PDB file of C-alpha atoms in Angstrom:
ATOM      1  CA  UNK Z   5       0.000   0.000   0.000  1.00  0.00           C
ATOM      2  CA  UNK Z   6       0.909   3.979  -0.488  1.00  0.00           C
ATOM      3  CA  UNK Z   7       0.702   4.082   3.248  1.00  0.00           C
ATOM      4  CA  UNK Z   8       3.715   1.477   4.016  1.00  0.00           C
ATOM      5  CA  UNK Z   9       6.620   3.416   1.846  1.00  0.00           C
ATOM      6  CA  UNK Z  10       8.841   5.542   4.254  1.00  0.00           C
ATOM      7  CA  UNK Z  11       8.237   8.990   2.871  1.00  0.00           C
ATOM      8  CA  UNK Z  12       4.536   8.456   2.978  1.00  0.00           C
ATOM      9  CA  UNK Z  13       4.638   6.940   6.579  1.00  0.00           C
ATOM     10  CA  UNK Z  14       6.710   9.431   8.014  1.00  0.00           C
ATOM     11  CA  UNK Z  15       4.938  12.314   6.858  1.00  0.00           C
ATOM     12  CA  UNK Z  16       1.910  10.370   8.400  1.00  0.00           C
ATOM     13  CA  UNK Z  17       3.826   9.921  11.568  1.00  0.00           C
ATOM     14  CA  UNK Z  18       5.345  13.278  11.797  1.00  0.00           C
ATOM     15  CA  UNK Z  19       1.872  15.110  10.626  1.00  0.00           C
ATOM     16  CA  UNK Z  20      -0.739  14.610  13.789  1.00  0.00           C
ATOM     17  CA  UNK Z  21       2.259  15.003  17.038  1.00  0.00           C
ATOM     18  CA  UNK Z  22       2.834  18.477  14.954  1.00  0.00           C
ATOM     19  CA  UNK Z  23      -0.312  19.204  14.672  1.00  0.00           C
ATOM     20  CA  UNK Z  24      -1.587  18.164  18.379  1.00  0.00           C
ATOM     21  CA  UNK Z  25       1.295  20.287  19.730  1.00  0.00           C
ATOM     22  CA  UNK Z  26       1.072  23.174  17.248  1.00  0.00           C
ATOM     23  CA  UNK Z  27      -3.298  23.523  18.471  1.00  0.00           C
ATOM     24  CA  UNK Z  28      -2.163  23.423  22.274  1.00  0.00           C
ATOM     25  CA  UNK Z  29       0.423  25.882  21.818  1.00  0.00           C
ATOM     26  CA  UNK Z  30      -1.589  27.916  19.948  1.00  0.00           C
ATOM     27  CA  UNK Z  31      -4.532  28.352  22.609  1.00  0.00           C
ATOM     28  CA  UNK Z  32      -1.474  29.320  25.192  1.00  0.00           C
ATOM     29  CA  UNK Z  33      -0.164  31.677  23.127  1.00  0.00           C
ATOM     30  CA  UNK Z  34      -3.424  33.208  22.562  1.00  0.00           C
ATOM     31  CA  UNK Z  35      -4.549  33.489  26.266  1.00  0.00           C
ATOM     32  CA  UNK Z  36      -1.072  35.237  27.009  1.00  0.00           C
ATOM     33  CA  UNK Z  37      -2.007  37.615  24.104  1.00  0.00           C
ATOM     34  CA  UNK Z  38      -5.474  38.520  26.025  1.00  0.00           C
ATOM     35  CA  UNK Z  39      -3.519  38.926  29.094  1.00  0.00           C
ATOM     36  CA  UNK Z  40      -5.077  35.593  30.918  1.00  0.00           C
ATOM     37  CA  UNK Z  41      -2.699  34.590  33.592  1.00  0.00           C
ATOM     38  CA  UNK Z  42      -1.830  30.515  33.337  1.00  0.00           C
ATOM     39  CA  UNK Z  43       0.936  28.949  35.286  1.00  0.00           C
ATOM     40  CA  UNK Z  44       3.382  28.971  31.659  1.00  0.00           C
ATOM     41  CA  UNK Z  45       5.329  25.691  32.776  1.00  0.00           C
ATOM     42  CA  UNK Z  46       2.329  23.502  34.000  1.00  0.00           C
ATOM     43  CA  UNK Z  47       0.644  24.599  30.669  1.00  0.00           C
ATOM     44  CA  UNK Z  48       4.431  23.643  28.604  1.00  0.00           C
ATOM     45  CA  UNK Z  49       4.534  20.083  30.759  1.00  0.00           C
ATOM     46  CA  UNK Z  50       1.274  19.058  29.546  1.00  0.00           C
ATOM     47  CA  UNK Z  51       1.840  19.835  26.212  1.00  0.00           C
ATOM     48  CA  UNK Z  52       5.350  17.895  26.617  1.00  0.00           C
ATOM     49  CA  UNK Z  53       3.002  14.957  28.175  1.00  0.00           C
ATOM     50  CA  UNK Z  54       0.435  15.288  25.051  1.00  0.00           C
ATOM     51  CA  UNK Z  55       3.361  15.479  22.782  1.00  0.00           C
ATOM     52  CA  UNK Z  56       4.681  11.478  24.520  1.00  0.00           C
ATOM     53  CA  UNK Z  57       1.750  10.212  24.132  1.00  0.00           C
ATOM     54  CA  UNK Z  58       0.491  11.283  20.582  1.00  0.00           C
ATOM     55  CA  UNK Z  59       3.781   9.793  19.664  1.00  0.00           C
ATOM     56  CA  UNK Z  60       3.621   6.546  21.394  1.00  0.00           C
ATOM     57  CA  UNK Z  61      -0.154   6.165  20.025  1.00  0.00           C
ATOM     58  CA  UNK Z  62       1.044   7.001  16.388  1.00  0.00           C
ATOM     59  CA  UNK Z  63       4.105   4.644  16.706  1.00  0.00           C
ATOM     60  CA  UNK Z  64       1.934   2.126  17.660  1.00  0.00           C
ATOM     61  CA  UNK Z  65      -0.183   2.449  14.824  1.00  0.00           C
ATOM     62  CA  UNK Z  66       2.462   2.783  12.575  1.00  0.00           C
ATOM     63  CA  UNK Z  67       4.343  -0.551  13.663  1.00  0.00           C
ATOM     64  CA  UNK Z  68       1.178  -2.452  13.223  1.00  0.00           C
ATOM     65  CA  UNK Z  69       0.369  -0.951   9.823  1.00  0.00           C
ATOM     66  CA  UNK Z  70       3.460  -2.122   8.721  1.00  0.00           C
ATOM     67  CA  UNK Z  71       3.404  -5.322  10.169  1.00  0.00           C
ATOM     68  CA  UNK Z  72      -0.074  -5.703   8.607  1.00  0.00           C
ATOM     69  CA  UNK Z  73       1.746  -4.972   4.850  1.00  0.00           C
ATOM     70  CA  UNK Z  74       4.098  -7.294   5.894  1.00  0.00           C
ATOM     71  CA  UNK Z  75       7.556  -5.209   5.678  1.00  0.00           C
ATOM     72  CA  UNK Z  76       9.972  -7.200   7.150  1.00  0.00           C
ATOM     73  CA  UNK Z  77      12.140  -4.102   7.431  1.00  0.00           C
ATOM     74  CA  UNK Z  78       9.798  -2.160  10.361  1.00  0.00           C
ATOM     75  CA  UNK Z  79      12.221  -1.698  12.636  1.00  0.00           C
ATOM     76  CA  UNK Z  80      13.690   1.555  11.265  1.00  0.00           C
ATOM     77  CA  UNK Z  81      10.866   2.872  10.132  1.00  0.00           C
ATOM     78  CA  UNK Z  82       8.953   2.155  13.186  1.00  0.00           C
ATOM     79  CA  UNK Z  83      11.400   4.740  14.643  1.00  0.00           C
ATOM     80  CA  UNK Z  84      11.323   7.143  12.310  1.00  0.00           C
ATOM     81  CA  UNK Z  85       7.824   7.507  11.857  1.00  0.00           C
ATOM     82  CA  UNK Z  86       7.860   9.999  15.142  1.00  0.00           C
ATOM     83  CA  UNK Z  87      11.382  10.813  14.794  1.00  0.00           C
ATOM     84  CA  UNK Z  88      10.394  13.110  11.845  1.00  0.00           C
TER      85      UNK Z  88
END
């Protein structure tokens, strides 16, 4: 399948951690613009925790994808499906 070649999977893989991270930090950034106070480093940790596990999830999903194509080379791009 398209899916299962590396520069397809790891702009799949890279594409939805970005994009979690990228809609978090944009709703902190916007509150300090409006001049809401937020503790800034409770906020940054749970992005960071967000961030872990929208990774692990994707990797997971990624692995078995390509198990399910039956790549016998998933190792590598196991890990660099979030290392992207």
């Amino acid at each position: 399948p398209w899916y299962a070649s590396p520069p397809y999977s790891f702009l799949l893989g890279g594409v939805l951690p970005f994009g979690s991270v990228c809609i978090e930090l944009f709703f902190i950034m916007s509150a300090l613009w409006l001049h809401q106070i937020y503790y800034m480093m409770g906020f940054l940790l749970t992005v960071l925790l967000i961030l872990g596990a929208t990774c692990a999830e994707v990797s997971v999903v990624m692995s078995y994808l390509q198990l399910c194509s039956e790549d016998h080379r998933w190792w590598w791009k196991s890990f660099m499906n979030c290392a992207s």
